[in-house]
Amino acid sequence: MSWNLDSDRPIYSQIMEQLKIRIISGFYAPGSKLPSVRELAMEASVNPNTMQKAFSELENTGLIVTMRTSGRFVTEDISMIQNVRTELANEQIQIFLTHMKELGFSIQDILHLLKNKENSGGELYE
Amino acid sequence: MNNLVTVSHLTKKYGHKTALSDLSLTLNRGRIIGLLGPNGCGKSTLIKCMNGLLVPNKGEILIEGSKPGIETKKKISYLPERSYCQSNMQVRELLSYFSDFYENFLLEKARAMLADLDIDEKSSLKSLSKGTKEKVQLILVMARDVSLYILDEPIAGVDPAARDYILKTILTDYSENASILMSTHLISDIEAILDDVIFMKEGQILLSTDTESIRAEHGKSVDAYFREVFAC
């Protein structure tokens, strides 16, 4: 997985988003140890202070847990990870719905289109 | 003593021309700071005053509590905008020169960086391309263990791949108590690694803030914001 950062939005919040995706996708498994701030800062070519800030914000949400001596870990709380996953899915749906509305589709139309898509051979995940 | 650098009411004139005008500024530890501004706004003059190469007409600079002088030269590693190395010297001669000159020069680190960039220590400076010369000098400067690195236009002549390597080196190697102050026009290339930026205009500080608040408040990259502020 590579880092994809724009410079027109705060970088720490983009890093948070991408760390969340890494966690819910299982790239960082529940309970696993995370790389150090410095390693990740290097990998993403960002300032270590920025990476540190993204980490502390994620610690506040509970998704990342710090063990004093042994480093940072992904939470073992699978239901919390599931919640974040649902939350992100809802955000994506909201974005999708907004765009479809702009194109003039009602919810009914959209459901219909999705149904057709599914019937035409399960290309939903193409 | 908490601030790494305190500049107070600094004024520097060249004859009738005022290069710095009652400029005050503090730099904190552990930060990577971009010194940005249009040509002729006083960036290099400020940097030279910090390094004790120019004497201001008024005002004071304190680096960890000391005025620029012998003590502060141990604490600052400075990359000037123009080279001061003799072009008939070989890279290895420069290495031994720096080892002799600076007690905090880390020879092995410099060697490793030269090797990473495939620079032969036996080549003389004049045989190297402009960009490679810049790399050599930047390596020499970054291989010192100091509190403050001041880089005046460090990456202008360096190709993008080597630029990435250099920025990564800066990120991995600088210690948490040290700060880096760099002047540059290549804002978009370096803004992801900057903590703070200082915008200078006509010898004064226009803005001194952290990069994330520019992005948050203006919804723009530092590069785009700079272009807006200094639009001609």
PDB file of C-alpha atoms in Angstrom, chain B residues 10-21 40-50 53-58 78 81-82 152 200 202-203:
ATOM      1  CA  LEU B  10      17.194  43.117  13.505  1.00  0.00           C
ATOM      2  CA  THR B  11      17.991  45.786  10.941  1.00  0.00           C
ATOM      3  CA  LYS B  12      20.581  45.432   8.201  1.00  0.00           C
ATOM      4  CA  LYS B  13      21.305  48.056   5.575  1.00  0.00           C
ATOM      5  CA  TYR B  14      23.515  47.873   2.519  1.00  0.00           C
ATOM      6  CA  GLY B  15      24.254  51.567   2.001  1.00  0.00           C
ATOM      7  CA  HIS B  16      20.892  53.170   1.438  1.00  0.00           C
ATOM      8  CA  LYS B  17      19.122  49.910   0.792  1.00  0.00           C
ATOM      9  CA  THR B  18      17.418  48.301   3.798  1.00  0.00           C
ATOM     10  CA  ALA B  19      17.655  44.514   3.564  1.00  0.00           C
ATOM     11  CA  LEU B  20      16.182  43.676   6.972  1.00  0.00           C
ATOM     12  CA  SER B  21      13.909  46.066   8.789  1.00  0.00           C
ATOM     13  CA  GLY B  40      15.514  40.022  -2.713  1.00  0.00           C
ATOM     14  CA  CYS B  41      13.239  39.828   0.343  1.00  0.00           C
ATOM     15  CA  GLY B  42      16.181  39.363   2.725  1.00  0.00           C
ATOM     16  CA  LYS B  43      16.277  35.590   3.252  1.00  0.00           C
ATOM     17  CA  SER B  44      19.986  35.199   2.595  1.00  0.00           C
ATOM     18  CA  THR B  45      20.820  38.363   4.542  1.00  0.00           C
ATOM     19  CA  LEU B  46      18.986  36.972   7.580  1.00  0.00           C
ATOM     20  CA  ILE B  47      20.788  33.650   7.205  1.00  0.00           C
ATOM     21  CA  LYS B  48      24.171  35.357   6.899  1.00  0.00           C
ATOM     22  CA  CYS B  49      23.481  37.415  10.029  1.00  0.00           C
ATOM     23  CA  MET B  50      22.633  34.216  11.933  1.00  0.00           C
ATOM     24  CA  LEU B  53      28.957  36.529   8.271  1.00  0.00           C
ATOM     25  CA  LEU B  54      27.195  39.883   8.286  1.00  0.00           C
ATOM     26  CA  VAL B  55      26.964  42.282  11.198  1.00  0.00           C
ATOM     27  CA  PRO B  56      23.539  43.859  11.612  1.00  0.00           C
ATOM     28  CA  ASN B  57      23.159  47.623  12.034  1.00  0.00           C
ATOM     29  CA  LYS B  58      20.700  47.158  14.877  1.00  0.00           C
ATOM     30  CA  TYR B  78      25.500  26.036   7.276  1.00  0.00           C
ATOM     31  CA  GLU B  81      24.043  29.602  -1.481  1.00  0.00           C
ATOM     32  CA  ARG B  82      27.434  29.646  -3.192  1.00  0.00           C
ATOM     33  CA  ASP B 152      20.309  28.272   1.767  1.00  0.00           C
ATOM     34  CA  MET B 200       9.398  37.126   4.282  1.00  0.00           C
ATOM     35  CA  GLU B 202      10.766  43.388   1.972  1.00  0.00           C
ATOM     36  CA  GLY B 203      13.000  42.628   4.933  1.00  0.00           C
TER      37      GLY B 203
END
